[in-house]
PDB file of C-alpha atoms and ligand atoms in Angstrom:
ATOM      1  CA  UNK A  11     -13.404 -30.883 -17.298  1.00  0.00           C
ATOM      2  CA  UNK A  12     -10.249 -29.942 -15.595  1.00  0.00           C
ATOM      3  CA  UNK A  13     -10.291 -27.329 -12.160  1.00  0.00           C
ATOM      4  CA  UNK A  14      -8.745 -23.964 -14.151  1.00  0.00           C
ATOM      5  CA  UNK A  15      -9.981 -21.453 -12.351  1.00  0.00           C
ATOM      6  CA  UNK A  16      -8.960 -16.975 -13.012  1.00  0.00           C
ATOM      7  CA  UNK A  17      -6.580 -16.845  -9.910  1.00  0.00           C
ATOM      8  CA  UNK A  18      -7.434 -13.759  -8.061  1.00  0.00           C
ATOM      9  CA  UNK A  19      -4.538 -12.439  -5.458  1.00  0.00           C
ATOM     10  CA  UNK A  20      -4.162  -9.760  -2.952  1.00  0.00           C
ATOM     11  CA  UNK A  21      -1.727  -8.815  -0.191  1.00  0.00           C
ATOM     12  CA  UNK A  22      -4.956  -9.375   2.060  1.00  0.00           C
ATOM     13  CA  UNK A  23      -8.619  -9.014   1.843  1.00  0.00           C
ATOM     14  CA  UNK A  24      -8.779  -5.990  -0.570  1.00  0.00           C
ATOM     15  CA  UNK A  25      -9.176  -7.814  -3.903  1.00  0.00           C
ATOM     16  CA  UNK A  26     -11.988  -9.407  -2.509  1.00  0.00           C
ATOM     17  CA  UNK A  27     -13.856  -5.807  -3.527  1.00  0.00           C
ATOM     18  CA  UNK A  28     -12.885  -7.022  -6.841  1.00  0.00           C
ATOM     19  CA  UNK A  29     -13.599 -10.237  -7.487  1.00  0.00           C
ATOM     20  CA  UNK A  30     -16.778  -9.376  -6.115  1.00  0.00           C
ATOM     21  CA  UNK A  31     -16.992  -7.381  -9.437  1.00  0.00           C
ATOM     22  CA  UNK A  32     -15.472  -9.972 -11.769  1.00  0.00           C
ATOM     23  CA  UNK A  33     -18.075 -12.554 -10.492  1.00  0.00           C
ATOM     24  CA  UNK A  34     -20.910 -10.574 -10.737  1.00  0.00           C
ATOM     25  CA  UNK A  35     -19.925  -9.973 -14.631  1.00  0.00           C
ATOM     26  CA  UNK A  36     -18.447 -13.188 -15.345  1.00  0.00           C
ATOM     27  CA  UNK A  37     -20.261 -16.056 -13.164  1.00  0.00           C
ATOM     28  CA  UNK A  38     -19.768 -18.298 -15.393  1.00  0.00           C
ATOM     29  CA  UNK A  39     -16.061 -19.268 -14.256  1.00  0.00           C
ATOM     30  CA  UNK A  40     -14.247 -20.970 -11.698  1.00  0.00           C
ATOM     31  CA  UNK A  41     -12.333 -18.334  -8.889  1.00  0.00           C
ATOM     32  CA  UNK A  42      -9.616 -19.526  -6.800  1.00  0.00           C
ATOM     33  CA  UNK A  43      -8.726 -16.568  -4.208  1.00  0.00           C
ATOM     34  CA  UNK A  44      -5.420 -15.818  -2.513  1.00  0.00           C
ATOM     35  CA  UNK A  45      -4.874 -13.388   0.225  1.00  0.00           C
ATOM     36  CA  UNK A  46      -1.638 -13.225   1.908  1.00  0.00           C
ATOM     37  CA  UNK A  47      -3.116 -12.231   5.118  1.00  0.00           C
ATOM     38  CA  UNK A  48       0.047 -13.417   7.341  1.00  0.00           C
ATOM     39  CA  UNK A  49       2.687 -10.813   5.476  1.00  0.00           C
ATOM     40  CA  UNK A  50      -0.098  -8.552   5.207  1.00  0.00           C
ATOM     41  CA  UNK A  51       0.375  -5.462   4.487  1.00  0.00           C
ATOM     42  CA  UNK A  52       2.230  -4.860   1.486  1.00  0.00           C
ATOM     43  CA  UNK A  53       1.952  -1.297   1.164  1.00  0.00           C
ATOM     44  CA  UNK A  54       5.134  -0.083   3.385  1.00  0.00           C
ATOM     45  CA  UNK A  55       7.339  -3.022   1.955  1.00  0.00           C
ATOM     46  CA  UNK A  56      10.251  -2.740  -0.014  1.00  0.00           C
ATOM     47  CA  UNK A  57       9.956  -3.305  -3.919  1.00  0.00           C
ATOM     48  CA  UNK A  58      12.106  -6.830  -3.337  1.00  0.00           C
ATOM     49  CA  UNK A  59       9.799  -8.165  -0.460  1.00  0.00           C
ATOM     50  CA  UNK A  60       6.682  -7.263  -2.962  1.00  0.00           C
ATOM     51  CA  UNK A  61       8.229  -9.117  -5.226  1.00  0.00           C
ATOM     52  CA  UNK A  62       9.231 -11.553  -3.982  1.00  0.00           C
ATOM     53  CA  UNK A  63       6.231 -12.196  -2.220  1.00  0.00           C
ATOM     54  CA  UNK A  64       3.828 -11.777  -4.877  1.00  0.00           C
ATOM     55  CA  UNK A  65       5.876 -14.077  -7.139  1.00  0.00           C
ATOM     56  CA  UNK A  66       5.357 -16.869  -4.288  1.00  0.00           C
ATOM     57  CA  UNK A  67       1.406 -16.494  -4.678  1.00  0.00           C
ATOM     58  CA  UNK A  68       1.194 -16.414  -8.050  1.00  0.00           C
ATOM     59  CA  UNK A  69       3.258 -19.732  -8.636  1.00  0.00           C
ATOM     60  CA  UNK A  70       1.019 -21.170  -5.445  1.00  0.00           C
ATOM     61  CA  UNK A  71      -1.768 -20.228  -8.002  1.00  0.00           C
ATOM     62  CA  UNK A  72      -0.622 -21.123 -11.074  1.00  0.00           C
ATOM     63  CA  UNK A  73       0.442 -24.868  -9.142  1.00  0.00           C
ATOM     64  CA  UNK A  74      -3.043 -25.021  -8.328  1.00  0.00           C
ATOM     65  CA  UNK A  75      -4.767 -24.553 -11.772  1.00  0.00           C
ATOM     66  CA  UNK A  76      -4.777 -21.426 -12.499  1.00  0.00           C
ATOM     67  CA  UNK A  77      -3.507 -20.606 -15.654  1.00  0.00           C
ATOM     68  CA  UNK A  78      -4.266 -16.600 -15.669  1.00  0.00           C
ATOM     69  CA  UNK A  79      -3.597 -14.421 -12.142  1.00  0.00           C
ATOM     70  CA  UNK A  80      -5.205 -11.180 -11.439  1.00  0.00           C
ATOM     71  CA  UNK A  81      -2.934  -9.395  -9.168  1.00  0.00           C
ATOM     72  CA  UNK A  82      -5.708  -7.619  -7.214  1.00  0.00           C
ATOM     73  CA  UNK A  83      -3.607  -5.810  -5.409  1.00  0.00           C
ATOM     74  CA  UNK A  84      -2.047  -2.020  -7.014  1.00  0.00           C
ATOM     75  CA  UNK A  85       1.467  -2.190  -4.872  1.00  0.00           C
ATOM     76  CA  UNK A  86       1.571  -5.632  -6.381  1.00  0.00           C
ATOM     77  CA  UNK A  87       1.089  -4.682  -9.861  1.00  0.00           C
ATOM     78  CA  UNK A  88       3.405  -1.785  -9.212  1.00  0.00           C
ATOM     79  CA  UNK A  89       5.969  -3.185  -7.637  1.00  0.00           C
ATOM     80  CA  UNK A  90       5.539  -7.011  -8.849  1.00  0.00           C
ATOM     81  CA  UNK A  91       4.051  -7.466 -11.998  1.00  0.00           C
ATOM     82  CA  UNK A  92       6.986  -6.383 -14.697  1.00  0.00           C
ATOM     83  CA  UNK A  93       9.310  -8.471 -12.897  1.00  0.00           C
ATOM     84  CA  UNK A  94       6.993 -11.322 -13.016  1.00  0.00           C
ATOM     85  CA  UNK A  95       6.219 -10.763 -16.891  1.00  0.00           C
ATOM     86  CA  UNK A  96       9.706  -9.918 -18.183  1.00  0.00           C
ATOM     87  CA  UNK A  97      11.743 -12.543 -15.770  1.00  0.00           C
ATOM     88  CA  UNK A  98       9.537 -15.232 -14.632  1.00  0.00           C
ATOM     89  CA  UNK A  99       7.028 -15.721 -16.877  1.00  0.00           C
ATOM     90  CA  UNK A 100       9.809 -16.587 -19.819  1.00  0.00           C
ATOM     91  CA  UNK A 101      10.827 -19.292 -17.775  1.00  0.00           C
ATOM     92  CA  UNK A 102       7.425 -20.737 -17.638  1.00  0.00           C
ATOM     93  CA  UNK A 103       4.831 -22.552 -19.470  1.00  0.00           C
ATOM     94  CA  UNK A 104       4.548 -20.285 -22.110  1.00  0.00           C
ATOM     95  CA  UNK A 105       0.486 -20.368 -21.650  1.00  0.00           C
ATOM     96  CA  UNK A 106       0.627 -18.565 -18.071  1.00  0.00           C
ATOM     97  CA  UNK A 107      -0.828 -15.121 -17.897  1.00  0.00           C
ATOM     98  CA  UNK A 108      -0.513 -12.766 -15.229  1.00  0.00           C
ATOM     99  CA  UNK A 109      -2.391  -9.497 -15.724  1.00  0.00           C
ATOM    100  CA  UNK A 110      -2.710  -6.158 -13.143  1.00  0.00           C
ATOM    101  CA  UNK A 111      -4.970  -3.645 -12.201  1.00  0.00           C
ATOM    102  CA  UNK A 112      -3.160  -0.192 -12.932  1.00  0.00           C
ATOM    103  CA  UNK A 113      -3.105  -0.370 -16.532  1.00  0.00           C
ATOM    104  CA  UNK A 114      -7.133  -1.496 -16.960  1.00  0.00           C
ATOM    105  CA  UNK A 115      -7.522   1.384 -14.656  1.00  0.00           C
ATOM    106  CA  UNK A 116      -5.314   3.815 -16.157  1.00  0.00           C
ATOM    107  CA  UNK A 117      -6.715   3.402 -19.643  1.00  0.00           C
ATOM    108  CA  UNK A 118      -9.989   4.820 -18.883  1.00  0.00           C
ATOM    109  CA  UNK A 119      -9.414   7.242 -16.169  1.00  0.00           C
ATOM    110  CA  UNK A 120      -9.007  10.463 -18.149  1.00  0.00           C
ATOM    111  CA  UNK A 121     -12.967   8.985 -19.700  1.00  0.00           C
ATOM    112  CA  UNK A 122     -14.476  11.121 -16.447  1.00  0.00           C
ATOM    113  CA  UNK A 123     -12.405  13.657 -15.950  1.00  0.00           C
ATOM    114  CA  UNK A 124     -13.491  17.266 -17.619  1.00  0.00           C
ATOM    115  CA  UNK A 125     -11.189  19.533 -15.646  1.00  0.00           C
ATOM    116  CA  UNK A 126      -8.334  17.157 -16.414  1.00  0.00           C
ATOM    117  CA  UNK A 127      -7.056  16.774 -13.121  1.00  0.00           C
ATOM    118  CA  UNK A 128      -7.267  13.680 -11.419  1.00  0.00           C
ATOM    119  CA  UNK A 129      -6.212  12.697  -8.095  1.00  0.00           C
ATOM    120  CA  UNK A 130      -5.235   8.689  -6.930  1.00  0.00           C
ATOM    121  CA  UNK A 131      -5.185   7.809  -3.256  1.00  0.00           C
ATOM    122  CA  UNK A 132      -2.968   4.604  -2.999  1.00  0.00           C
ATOM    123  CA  UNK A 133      -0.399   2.852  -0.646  1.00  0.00           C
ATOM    124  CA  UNK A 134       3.130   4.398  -0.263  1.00  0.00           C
ATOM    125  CA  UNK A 135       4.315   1.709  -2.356  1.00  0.00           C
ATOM    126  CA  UNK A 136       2.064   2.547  -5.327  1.00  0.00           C
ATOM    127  CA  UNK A 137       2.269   6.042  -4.722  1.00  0.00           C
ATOM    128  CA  UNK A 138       6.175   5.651  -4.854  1.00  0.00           C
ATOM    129  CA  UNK A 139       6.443   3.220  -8.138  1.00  0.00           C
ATOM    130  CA  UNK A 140       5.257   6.748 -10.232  1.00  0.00           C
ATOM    131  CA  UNK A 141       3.219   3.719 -11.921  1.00  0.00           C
ATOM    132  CA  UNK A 142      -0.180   5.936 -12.055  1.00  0.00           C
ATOM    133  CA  UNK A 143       1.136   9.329 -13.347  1.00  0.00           C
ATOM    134  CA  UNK A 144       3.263   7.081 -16.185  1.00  0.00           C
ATOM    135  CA  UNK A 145       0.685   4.802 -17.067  1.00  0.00           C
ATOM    136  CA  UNK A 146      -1.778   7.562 -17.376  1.00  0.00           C
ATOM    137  CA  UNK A 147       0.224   9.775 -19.690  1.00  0.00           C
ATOM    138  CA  UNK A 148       0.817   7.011 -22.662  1.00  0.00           C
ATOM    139  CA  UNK A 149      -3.359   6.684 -22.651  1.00  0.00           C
ATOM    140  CA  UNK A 150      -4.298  10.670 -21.711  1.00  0.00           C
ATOM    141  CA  UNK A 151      -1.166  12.985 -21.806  1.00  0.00           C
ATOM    142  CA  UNK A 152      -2.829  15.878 -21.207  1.00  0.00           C
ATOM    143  CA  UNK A 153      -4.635  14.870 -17.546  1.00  0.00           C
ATOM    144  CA  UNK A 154      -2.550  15.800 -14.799  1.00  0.00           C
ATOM    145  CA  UNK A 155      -2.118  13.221 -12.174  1.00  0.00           C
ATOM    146  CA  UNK A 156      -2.164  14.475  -8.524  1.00  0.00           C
ATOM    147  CA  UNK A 157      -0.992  11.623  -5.577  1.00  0.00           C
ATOM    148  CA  UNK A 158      -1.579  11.332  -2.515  1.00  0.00           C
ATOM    149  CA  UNK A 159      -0.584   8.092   0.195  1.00  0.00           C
ATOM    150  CA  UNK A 160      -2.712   7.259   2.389  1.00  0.00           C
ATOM    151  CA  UNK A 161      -0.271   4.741   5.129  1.00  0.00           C
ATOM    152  CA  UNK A 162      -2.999   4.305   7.757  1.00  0.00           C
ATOM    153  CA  UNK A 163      -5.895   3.410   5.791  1.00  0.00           C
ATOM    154  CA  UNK A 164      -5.041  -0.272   5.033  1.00  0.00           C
ATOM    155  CA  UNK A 165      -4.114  -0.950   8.434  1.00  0.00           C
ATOM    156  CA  UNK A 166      -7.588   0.228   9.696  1.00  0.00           C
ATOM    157  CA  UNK A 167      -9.684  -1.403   7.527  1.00  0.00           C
ATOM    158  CA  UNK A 168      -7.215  -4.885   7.862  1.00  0.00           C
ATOM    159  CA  UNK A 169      -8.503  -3.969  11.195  1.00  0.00           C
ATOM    160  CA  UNK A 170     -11.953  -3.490  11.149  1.00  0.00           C
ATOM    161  CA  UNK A 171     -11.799   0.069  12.645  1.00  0.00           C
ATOM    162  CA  UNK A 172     -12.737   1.949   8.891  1.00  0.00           C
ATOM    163  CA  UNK A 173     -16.577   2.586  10.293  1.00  0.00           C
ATOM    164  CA  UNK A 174     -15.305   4.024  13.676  1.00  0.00           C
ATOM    165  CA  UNK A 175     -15.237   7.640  14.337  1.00  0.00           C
ATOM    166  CA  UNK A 176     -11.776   7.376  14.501  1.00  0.00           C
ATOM    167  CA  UNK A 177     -11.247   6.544  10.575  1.00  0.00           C
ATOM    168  CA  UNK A 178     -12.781   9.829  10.050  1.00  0.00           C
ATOM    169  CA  UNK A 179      -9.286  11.632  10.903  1.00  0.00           C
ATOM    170  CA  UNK A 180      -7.491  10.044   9.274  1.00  0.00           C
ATOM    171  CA  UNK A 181      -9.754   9.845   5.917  1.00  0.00           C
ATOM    172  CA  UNK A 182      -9.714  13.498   6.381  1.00  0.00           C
ATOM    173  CA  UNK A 183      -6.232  14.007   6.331  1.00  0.00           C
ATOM    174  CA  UNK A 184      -5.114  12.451   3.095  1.00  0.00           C
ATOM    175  CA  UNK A 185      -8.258  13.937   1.010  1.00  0.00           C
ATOM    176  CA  UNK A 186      -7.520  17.091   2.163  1.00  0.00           C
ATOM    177  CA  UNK A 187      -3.994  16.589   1.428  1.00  0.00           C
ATOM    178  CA  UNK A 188      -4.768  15.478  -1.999  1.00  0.00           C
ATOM    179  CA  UNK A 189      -7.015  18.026  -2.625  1.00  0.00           C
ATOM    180  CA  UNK A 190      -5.092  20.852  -1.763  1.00  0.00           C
ATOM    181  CA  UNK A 191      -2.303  19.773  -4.081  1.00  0.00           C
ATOM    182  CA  UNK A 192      -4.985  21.310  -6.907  1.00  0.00           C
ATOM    183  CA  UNK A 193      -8.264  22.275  -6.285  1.00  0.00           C
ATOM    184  CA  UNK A 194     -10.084  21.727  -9.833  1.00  0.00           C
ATOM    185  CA  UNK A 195      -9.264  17.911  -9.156  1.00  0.00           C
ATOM    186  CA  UNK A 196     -12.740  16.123 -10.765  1.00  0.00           C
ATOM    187  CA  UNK A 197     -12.203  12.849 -10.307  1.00  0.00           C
ATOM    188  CA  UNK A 198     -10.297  10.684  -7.320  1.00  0.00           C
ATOM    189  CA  UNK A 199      -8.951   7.211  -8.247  1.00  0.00           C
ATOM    190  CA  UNK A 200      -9.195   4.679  -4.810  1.00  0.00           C
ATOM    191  CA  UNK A 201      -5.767   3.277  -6.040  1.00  0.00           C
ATOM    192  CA  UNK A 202      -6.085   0.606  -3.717  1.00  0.00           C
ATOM    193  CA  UNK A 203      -8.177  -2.387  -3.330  1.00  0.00           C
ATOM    194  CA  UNK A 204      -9.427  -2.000  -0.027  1.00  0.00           C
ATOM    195  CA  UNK A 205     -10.650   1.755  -0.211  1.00  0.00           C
ATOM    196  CA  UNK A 206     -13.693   0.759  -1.379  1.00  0.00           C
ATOM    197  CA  UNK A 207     -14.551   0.075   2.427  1.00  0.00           C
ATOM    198  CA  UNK A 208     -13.852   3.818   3.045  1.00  0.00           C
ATOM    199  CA  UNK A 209     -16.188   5.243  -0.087  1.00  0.00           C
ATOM    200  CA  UNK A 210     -18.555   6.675   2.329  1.00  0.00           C
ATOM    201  CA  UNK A 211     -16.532   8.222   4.586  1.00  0.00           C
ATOM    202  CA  UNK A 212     -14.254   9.816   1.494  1.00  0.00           C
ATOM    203  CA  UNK A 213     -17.305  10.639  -0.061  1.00  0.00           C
ATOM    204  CA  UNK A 214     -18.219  13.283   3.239  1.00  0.00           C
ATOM    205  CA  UNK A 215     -14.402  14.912   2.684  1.00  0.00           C
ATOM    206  CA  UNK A 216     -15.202  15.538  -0.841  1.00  0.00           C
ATOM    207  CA  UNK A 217     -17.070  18.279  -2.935  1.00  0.00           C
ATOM    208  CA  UNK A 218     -20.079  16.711  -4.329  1.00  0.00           C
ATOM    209  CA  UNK A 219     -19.183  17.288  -7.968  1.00  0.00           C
ATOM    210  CA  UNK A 220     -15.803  14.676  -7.681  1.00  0.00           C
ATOM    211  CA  UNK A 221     -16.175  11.314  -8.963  1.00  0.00           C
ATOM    212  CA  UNK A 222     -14.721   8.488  -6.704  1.00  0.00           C
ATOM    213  CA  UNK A 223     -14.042   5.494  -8.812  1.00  0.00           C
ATOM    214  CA  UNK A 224     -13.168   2.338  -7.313  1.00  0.00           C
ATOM    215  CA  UNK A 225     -11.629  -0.300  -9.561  1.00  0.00           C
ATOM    216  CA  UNK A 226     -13.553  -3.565  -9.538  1.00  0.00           C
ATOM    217  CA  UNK A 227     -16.281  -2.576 -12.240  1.00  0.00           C
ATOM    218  CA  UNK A 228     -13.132  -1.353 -14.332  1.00  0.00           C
ATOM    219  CA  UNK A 229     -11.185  -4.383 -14.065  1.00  0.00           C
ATOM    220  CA  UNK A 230     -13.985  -6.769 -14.398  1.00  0.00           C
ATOM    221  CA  UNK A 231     -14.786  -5.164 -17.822  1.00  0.00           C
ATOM    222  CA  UNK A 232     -11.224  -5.120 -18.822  1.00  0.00           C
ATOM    223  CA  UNK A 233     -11.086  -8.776 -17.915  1.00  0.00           C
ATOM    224  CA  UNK A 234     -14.107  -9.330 -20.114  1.00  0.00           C
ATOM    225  CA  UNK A 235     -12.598  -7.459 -22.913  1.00  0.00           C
ATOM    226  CA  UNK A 236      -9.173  -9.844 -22.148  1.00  0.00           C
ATOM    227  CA  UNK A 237     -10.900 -12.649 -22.750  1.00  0.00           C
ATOM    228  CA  UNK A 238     -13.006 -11.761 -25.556  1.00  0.00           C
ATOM    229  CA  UNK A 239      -9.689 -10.999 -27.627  1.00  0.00           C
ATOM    230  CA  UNK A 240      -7.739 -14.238 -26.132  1.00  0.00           C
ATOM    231  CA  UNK A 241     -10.085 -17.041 -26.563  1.00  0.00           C
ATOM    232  CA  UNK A 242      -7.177 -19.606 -26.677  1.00  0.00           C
ATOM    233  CA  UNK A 243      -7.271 -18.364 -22.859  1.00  0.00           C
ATOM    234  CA  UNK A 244     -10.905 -18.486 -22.388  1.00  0.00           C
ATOM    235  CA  UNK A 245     -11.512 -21.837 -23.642  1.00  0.00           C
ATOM    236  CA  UNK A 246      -8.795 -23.264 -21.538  1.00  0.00           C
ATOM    237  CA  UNK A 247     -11.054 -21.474 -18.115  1.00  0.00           C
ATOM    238  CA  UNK A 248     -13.434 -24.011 -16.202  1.00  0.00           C
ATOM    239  CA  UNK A 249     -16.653 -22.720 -16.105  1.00  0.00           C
ATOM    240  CA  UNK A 250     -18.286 -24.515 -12.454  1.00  0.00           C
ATOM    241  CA  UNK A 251     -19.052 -21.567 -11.268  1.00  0.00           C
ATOM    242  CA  UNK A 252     -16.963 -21.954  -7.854  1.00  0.00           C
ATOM    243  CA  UNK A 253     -15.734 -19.759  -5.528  1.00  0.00           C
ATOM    244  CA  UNK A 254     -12.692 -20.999  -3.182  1.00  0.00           C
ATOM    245  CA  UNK A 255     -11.037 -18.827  -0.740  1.00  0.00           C
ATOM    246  CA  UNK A 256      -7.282 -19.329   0.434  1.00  0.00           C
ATOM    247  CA  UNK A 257      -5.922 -17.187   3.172  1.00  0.00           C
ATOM    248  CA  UNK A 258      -1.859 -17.603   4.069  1.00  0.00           C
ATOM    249  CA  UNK A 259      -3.500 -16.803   7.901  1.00  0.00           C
ATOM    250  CA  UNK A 260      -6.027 -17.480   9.958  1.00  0.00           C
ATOM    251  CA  UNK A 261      -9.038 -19.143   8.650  1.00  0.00           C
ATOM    252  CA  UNK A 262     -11.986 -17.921  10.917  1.00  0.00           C
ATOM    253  CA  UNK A 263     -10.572 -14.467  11.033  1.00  0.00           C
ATOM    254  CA  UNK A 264     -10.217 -14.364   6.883  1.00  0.00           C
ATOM    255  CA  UNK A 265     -14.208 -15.884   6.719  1.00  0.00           C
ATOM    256  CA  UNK A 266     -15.430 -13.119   9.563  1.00  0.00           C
ATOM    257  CA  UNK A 267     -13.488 -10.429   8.070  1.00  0.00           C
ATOM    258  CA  UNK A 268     -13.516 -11.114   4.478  1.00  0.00           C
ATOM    259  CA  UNK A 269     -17.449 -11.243   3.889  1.00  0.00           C
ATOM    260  CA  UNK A 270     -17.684  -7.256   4.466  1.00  0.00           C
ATOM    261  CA  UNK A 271     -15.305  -6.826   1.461  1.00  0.00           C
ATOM    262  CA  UNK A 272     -16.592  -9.385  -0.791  1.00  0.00           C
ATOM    263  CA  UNK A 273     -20.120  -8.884   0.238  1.00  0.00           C
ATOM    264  CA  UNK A 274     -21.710 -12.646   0.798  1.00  0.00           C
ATOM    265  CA  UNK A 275     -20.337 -15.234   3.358  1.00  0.00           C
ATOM    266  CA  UNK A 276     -16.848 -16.939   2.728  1.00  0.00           C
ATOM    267  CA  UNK A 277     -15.581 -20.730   3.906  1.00  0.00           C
ATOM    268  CA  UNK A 278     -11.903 -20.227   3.401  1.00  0.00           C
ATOM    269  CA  UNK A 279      -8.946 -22.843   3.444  1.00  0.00           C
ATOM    270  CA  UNK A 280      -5.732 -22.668   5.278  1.00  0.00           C
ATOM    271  CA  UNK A 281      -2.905 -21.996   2.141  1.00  0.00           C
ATOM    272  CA  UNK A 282       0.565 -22.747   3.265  1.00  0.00           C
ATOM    273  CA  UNK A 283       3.018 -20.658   0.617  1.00  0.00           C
ATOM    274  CA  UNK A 284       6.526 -22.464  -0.431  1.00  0.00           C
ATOM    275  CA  UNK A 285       8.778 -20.312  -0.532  1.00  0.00           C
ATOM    276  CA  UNK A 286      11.374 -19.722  -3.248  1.00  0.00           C
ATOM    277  CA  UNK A 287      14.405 -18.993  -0.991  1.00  0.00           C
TER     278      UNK A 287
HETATM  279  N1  LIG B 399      -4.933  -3.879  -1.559  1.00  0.00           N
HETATM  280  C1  LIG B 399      -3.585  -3.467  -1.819  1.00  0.00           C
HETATM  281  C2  LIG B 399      -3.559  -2.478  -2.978  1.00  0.00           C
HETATM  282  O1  LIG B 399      -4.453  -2.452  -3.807  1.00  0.00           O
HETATM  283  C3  LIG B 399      -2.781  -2.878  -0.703  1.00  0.00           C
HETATM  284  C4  LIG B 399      -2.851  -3.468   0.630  1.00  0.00           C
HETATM  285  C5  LIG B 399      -1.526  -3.547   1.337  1.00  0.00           C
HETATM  286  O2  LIG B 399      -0.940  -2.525   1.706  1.00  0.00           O
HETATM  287  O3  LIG B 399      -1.128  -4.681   1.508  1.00  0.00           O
HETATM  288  O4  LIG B 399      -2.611  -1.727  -3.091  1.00  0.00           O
END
């Protein structure tokens, strides 16, 4: 059978946390990963570089095989993923999918909340696109949505510095901004892929009866739900059971790095993007 792998893609090493998910739910397929480590991070860009960037993976993916993209990444899927849909996708092979991870997300959030207040840590970018608090009203208008940015996380965990005392400050900081905006907050959202790497350090900033979710177990069962409806999608998947790796950057630094976010060891392969002027 034919290499169609589920693309996975991510500004850098975050959606490794969820593939790591996906995989563990769904063996059974082929993965083909993209992280864009060299414009890395996306979070401070501008809604046209996200774009225009993200666009550039996914057709890398989609040239490769892939004929259904996970944008792994929230500032992608807030700042990326209608544009892709509505403009690009039209254009297209009509069976290309591209799917993100705000809406799986936002469609159960309000399921753990009993105070209805919910707070979502996330990049500038996502925090900025409004995407959460809108995409959370059409499924629970009644939960409040409380945001809060967090600029400095991605950059320490890009840089291995998230288990160092000095992470603590600044994990700190935003919780205790976010919490302060309302105090019967139940339940924090990691809006962002790589947050999971900070769970135990949020977890000592936060009152023990909060929920933290982090996103991969939600978007791996949203993906299984996907492809239970679409099986003109599913059948078209490989199912080998591979895992390939494809960094934009350096290859030795993606394998050392990556394996704390995806959680076994990774061989990954140099990816060099064309770029759509
Ligand atoms: N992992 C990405 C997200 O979920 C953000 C990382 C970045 O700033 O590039 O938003």
């Amino acid at each position: 059978m034919d290499y169609r792998p589920i693309g996975i893609f991510d500004s850098g090493y975050g959606g490794l946390t969820v593939l790591r998910e996906v995989a563990a739910l769904l063996p059974e397929y082929d993965y083909l990963y993209l992280g864009d480590n060299a414009r890395s991070p996306y979070g401070t860009r501008s809604f046209a570089s996200v774009y225009t960037y993200t666009k550039e993976c996914v057709f890398e993916l989609f040239n490769k095989g892939c004929p259904l993209v996970i944008l792994a990444c929230n500032t992608a899927s807030a700042k990326a993923l209608r544009s892709i849909q509505q403009k690009d996708l039209p254009k297209m092979d009509p069976k290309l999918r591209v799917l993100g991870v705000i809406r799986p997300t936002a469609e159960v959030i309000g399921n753990y909340s009993s105070s209805r207040k919910v707070g979502v840590l996330g990049t500038s970018g996502t925090v900025v696109s409004e995407s959460y608090p809108m995409e959370i009203a059409k499924t629970f208008p009644s939960v409040k949505v409380h945001q809060q940015a967090c600029p400095m996380w991605v950059p320490l965990i890009e840089n291995d510095e998230h288990n160092g005392p000095g992470a603590d400050y600044f994990v700190k900081e935003y919780v205790d901004q976010l919490l302060e905006k309302d105090p019967e907050i139940d339940t924090i959202l990691l809006g962002c892929t790589h947050y999971p790497l900070l769970a135990d350090k949020i977890r000592k900033y936060v009152p023990d009866h909060v929920k933290i979710l982090s996103q991969g177990e939600i978007v791996a069962e949203s993906l299984k739900d996907y492809l239970h409806r679409h099986p003109e999608m599913e059948q078209t998947l490989s199912k080998g059971g591979s895992r390939r790796f494809l960094t934009t950057d350096d290859t030795s630094a993606f394998d050392a790095h990556g394996s704390t976010f995806f959680g076994s060891d990774i061989r990954s392969e140099h990816c060099v993007i064309d770029h759509l002027g």
